[in-house]
mmCIF file of C-alpha atoms in Angstrom:
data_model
loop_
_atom_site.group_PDB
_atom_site.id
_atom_site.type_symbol
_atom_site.label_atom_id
_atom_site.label_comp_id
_atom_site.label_asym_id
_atom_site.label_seq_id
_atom_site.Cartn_x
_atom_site.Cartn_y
_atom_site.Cartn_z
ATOM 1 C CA UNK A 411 -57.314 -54.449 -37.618
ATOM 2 C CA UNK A 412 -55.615 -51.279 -36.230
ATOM 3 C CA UNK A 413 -52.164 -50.213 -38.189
ATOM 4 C CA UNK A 414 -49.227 -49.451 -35.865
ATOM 5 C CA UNK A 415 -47.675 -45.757 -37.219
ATOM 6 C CA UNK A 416 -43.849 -46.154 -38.060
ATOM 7 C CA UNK A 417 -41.261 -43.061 -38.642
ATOM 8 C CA UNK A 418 -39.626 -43.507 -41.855
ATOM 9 C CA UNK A 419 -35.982 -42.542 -41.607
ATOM 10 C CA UNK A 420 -35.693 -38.961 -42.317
ATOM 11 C CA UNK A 421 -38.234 -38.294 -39.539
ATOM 12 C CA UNK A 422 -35.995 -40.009 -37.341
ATOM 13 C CA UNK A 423 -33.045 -38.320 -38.174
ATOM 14 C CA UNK A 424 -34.527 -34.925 -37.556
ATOM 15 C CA UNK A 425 -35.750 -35.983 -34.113
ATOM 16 C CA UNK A 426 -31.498 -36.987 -33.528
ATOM 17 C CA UNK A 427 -30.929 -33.639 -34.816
ATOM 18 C CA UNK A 428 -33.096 -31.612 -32.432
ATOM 19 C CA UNK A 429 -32.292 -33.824 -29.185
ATOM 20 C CA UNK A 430 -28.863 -33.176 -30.189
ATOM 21 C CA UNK A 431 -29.209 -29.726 -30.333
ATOM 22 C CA UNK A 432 -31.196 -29.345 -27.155
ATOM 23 C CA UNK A 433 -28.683 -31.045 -25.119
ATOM 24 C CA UNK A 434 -25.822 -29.028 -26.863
ATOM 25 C CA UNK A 435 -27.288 -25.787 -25.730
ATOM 26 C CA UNK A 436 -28.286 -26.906 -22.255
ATOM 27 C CA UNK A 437 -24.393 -27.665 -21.792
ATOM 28 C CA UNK A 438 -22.938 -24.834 -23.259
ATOM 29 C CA UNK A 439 -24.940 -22.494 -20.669
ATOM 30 C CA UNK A 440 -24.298 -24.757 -17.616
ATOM 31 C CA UNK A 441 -20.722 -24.114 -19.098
ATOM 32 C CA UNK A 442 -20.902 -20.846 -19.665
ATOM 33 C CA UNK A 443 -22.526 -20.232 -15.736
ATOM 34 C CA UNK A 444 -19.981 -22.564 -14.316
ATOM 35 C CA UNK A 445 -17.245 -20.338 -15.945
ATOM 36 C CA UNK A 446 -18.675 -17.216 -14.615
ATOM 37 C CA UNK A 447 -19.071 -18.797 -11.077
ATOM 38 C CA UNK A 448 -15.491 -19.127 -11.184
ATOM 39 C CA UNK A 449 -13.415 -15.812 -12.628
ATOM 40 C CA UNK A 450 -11.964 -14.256 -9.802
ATOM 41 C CA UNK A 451 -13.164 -11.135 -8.548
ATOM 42 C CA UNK A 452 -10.694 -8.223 -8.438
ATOM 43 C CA UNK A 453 -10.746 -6.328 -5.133
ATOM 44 C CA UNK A 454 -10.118 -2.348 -5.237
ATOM 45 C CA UNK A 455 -8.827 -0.521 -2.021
ATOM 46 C CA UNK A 456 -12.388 0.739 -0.619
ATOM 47 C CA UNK A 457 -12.595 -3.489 -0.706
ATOM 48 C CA UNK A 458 -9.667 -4.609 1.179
ATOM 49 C CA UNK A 459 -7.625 -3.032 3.463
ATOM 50 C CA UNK A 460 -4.422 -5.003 2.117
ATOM 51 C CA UNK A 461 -5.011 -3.541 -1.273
ATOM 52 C CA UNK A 462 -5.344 -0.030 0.367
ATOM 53 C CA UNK A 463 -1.985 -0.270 1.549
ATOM 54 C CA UNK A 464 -0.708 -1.525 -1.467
ATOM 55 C CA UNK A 465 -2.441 1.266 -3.350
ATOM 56 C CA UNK A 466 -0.839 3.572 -0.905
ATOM 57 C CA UNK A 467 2.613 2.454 -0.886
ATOM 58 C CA UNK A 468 2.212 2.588 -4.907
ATOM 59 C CA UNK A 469 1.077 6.203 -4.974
ATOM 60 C CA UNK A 470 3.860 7.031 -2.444
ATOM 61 C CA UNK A 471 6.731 6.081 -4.815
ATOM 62 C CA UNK A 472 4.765 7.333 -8.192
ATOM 63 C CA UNK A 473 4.530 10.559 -6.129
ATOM 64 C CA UNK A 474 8.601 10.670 -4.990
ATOM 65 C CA UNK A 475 9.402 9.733 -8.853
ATOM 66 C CA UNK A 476 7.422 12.642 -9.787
ATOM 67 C CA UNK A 477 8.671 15.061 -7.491
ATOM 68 C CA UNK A 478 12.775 13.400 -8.459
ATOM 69 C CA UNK A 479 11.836 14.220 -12.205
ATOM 70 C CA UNK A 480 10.313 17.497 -11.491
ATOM 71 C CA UNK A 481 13.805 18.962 -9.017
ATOM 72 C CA UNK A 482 16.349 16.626 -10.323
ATOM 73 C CA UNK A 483 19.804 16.056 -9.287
ATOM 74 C CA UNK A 484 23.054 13.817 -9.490
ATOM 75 C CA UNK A 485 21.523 11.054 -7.820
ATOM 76 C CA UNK A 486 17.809 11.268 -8.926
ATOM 77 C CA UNK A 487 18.807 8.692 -12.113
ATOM 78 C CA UNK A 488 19.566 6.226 -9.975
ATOM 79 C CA UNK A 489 16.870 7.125 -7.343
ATOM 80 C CA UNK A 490 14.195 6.792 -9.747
ATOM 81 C CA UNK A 491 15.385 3.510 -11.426
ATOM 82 C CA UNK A 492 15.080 2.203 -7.680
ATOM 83 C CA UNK A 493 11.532 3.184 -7.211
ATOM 84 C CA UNK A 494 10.480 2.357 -10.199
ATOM 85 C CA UNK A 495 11.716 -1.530 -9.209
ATOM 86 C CA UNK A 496 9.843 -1.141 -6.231
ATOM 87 C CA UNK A 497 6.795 -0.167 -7.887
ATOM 88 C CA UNK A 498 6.666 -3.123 -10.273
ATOM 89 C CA UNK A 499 7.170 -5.482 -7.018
ATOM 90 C CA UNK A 500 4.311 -3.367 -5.575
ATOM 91 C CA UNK A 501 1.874 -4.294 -8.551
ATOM 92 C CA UNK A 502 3.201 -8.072 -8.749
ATOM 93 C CA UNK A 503 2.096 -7.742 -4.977
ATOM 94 C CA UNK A 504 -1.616 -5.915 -6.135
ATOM 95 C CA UNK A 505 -2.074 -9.148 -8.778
ATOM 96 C CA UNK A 506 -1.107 -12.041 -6.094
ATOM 97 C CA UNK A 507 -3.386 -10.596 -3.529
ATOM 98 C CA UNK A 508 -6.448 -10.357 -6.065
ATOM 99 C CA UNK A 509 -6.074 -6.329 -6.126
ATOM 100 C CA UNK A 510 -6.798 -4.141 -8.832
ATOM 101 C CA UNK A 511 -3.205 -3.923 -10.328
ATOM 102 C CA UNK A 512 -1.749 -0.177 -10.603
ATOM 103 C CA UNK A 513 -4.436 1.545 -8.373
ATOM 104 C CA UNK A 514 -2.880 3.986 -6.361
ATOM 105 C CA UNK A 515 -3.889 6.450 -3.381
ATOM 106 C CA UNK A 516 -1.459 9.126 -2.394
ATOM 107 C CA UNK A 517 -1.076 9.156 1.559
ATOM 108 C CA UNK A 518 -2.863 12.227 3.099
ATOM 109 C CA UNK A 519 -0.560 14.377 5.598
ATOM 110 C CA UNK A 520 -2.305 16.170 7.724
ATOM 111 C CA UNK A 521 0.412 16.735 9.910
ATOM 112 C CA UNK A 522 2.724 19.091 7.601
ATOM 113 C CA UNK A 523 0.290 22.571 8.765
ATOM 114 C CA UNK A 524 0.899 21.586 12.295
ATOM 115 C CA UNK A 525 4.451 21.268 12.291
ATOM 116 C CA UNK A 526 5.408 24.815 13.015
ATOM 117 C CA UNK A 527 3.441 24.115 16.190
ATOM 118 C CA UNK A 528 5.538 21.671 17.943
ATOM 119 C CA UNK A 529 8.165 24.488 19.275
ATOM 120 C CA UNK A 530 5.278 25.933 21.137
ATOM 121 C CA UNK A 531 5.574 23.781 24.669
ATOM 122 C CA UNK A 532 9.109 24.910 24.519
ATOM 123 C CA UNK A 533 8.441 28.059 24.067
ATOM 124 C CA UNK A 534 6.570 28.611 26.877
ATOM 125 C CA UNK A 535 8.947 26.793 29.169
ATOM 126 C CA UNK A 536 11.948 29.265 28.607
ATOM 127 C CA UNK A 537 15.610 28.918 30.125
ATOM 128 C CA UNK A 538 17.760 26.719 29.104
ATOM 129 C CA UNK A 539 15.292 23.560 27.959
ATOM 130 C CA UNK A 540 14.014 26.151 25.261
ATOM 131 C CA UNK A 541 16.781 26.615 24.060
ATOM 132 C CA UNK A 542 17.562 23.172 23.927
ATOM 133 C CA UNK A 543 14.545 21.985 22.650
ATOM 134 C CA UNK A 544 14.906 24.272 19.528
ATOM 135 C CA UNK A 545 18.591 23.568 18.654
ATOM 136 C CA UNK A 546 17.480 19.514 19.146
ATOM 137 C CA UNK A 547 14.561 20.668 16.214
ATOM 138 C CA UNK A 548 16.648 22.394 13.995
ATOM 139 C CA UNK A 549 19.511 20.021 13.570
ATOM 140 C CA UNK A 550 18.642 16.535 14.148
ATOM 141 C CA UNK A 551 22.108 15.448 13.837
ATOM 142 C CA UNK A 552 23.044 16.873 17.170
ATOM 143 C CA UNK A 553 21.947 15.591 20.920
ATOM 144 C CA UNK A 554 18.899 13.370 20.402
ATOM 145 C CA UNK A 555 17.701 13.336 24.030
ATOM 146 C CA UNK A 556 15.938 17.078 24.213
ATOM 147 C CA UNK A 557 13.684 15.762 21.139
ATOM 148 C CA UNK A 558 12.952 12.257 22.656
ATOM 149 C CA UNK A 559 9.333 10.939 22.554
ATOM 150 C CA UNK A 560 8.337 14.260 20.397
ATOM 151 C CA UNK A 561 5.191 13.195 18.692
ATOM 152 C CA UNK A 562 4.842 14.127 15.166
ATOM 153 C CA UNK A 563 2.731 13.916 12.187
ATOM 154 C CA UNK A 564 -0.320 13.396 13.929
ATOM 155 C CA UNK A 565 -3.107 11.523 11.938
ATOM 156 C CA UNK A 566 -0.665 9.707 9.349
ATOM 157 C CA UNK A 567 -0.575 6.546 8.509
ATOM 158 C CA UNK A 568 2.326 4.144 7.816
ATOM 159 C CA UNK A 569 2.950 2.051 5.060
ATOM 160 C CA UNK A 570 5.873 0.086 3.228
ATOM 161 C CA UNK A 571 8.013 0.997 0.148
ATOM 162 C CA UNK A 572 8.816 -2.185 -0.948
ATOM 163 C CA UNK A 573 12.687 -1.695 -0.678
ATOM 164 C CA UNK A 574 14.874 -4.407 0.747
ATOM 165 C CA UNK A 575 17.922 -3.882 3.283
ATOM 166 C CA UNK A 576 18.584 -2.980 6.837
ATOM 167 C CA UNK A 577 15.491 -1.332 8.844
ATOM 168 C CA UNK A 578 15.310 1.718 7.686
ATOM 169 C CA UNK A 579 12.511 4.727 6.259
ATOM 170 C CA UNK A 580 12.347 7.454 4.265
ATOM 171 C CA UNK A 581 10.513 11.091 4.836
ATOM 172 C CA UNK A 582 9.316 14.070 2.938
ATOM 173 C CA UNK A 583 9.236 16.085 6.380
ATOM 174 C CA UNK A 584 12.642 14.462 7.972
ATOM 175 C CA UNK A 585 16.497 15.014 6.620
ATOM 176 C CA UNK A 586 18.611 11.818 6.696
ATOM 177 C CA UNK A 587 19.781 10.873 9.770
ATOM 178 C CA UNK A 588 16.619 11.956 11.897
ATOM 179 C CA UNK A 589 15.695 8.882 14.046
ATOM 180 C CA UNK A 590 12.269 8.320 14.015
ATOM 181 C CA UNK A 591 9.890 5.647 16.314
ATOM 182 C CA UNK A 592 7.333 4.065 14.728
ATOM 183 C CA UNK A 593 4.439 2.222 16.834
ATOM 184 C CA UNK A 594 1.770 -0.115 15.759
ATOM 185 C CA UNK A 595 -0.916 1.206 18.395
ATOM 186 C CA UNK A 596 -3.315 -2.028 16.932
ATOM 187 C CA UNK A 597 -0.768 -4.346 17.996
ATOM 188 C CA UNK A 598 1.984 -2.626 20.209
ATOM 189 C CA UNK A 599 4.872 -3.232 18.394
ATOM 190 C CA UNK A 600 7.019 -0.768 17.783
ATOM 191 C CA UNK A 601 10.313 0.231 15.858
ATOM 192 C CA UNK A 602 12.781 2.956 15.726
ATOM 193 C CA UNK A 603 14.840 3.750 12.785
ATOM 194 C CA UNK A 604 16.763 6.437 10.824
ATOM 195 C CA UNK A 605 15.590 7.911 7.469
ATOM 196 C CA UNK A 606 18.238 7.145 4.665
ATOM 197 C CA UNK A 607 16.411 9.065 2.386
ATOM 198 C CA UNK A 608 13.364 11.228 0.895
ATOM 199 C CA UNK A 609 9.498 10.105 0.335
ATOM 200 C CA UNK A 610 6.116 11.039 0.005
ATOM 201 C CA UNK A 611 4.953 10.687 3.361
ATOM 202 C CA UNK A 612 5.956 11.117 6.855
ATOM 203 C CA UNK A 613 7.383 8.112 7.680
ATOM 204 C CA UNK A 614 7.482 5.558 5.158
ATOM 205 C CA UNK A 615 8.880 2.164 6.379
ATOM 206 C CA UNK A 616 11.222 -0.504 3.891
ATOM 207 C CA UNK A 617 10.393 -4.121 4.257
ATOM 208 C CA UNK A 618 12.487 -5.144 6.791
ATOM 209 C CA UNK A 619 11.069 -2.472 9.243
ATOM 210 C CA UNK A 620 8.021 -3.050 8.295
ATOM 211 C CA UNK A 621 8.206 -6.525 9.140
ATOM 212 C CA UNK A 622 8.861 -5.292 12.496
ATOM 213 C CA UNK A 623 5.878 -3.733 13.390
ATOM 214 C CA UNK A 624 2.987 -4.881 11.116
ATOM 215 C CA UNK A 625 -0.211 -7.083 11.315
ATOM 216 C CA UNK A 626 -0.245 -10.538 9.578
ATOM 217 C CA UNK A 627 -1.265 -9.988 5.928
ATOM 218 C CA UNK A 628 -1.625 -6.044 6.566
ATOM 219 C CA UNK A 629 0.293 -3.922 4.284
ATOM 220 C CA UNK A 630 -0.902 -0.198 6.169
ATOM 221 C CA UNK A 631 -0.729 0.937 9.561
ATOM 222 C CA UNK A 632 -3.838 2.971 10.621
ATOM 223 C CA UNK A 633 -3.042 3.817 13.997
ATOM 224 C CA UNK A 634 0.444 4.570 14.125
ATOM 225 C CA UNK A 635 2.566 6.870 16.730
ATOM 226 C CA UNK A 636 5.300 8.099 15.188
ATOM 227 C CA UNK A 637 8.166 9.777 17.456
ATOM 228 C CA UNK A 638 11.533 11.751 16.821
ATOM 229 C CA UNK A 639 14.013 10.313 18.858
ATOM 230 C CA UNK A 640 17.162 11.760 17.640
#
């Protein structure tokens, strides 16, 4: 007569234990994979060509605070308190888009060796249009229509500085009151405004002219034309 084998109770309660266990650990690194599936990845601007542009415009306006701190004046208080608004709206812009918050890339000019250049076609014309031509350069204030459709800063690109108000930029090669074009040659849309005031680049656009002549969801303009008109 065979004798059926029975756990006692303590036996018992150590299998409970382990199955417990077993399971416990099995869940906590299905949770732990599930939660690494899931943390968002932060994009940098070799990624993502809207956090270029954001990293641009950012090193644009850290670059024109410098350079206000380094030459100071009357106005450079207020000057810098206004960039430095526009640069936390910049990085609030880097953390919405998934962007590595404060990168920044200063825009590259190649442009500013060249500019000595652009009298040259003038030159070579003589008479009166030279003469023209040249006062039109040197004081953009006057007659805009000798420096119409002059091409400058070949090679830069364009990108916004965050600041609200009418359409409007701001230049590091351009005096206020210069009237520059600015065209999107990716999309053909173009805009001409007046610089208000100094920057790191060229031409760098506010929002509202921005708005104007950018792609949807771009925040840089690679292939830009950019004209003095007047």
């Amino acid at each position: 007569m065979s004798r059926r084998r029975t756990l006692g109770p303590k036996k018992k309660l150590a299998l409970l234990v382990s199955a417990v266990t077993v399971a416990g650990g099995g869940a906590f690194v299905m949770a732990s994979t599930s939660n690494a599936s899931q943390a968002p990845t932060t994009k940098s601007a070799a990624d993502s060509t809207v956090c270029q542009g954001l990293a641009t415009a950012l090193g644009n306006n850290q670059k024109f605070i410098e350079g206000q701190r380094a030459n100071p004046d009357a106005q450079s208080e207020a000057r810098i308190a206004n960039r430095e608004a526009v640069v936390a709206q910049i990085e609030l812009q880097q953390k919405t888009s998934g962007c590595t918050v404060g990168e920044s890339a200063q825009d590259s000019q190649p442009a500013q060796p060249a500019q000595p250049q652009q009298p040259a076609p003038d030159e070579q014309a003589g008479g009166d249009e030279q003469a023209g031509g040249d006062d039109a350069a040197q004081n953009p204030g006057g007659d805009g229509a000798a420096a119409s459709g002059e091409q400058v800063c070949n090679g830069s690109t364009v990108t916004l500085s965050g600041e609200d108000g009418a359409p409007a930029a701001s230049s590091n090669q351009f005096p206020a009151g210069t009237k520059l074009k600015v065209t999107n040659l990716d999309n053909d849309k173009s805009t001409t405004v007046e610089v208000t005031g100094v920057s790191g680049s060229c031409a760098l656009l506010n929002n509202a002219a921005f708005e104007q002549v950018r792609e949807p969801g771009k925040f840089l303009i690679r292939r830009a034309l950019i004209e003095k008109v007047g």
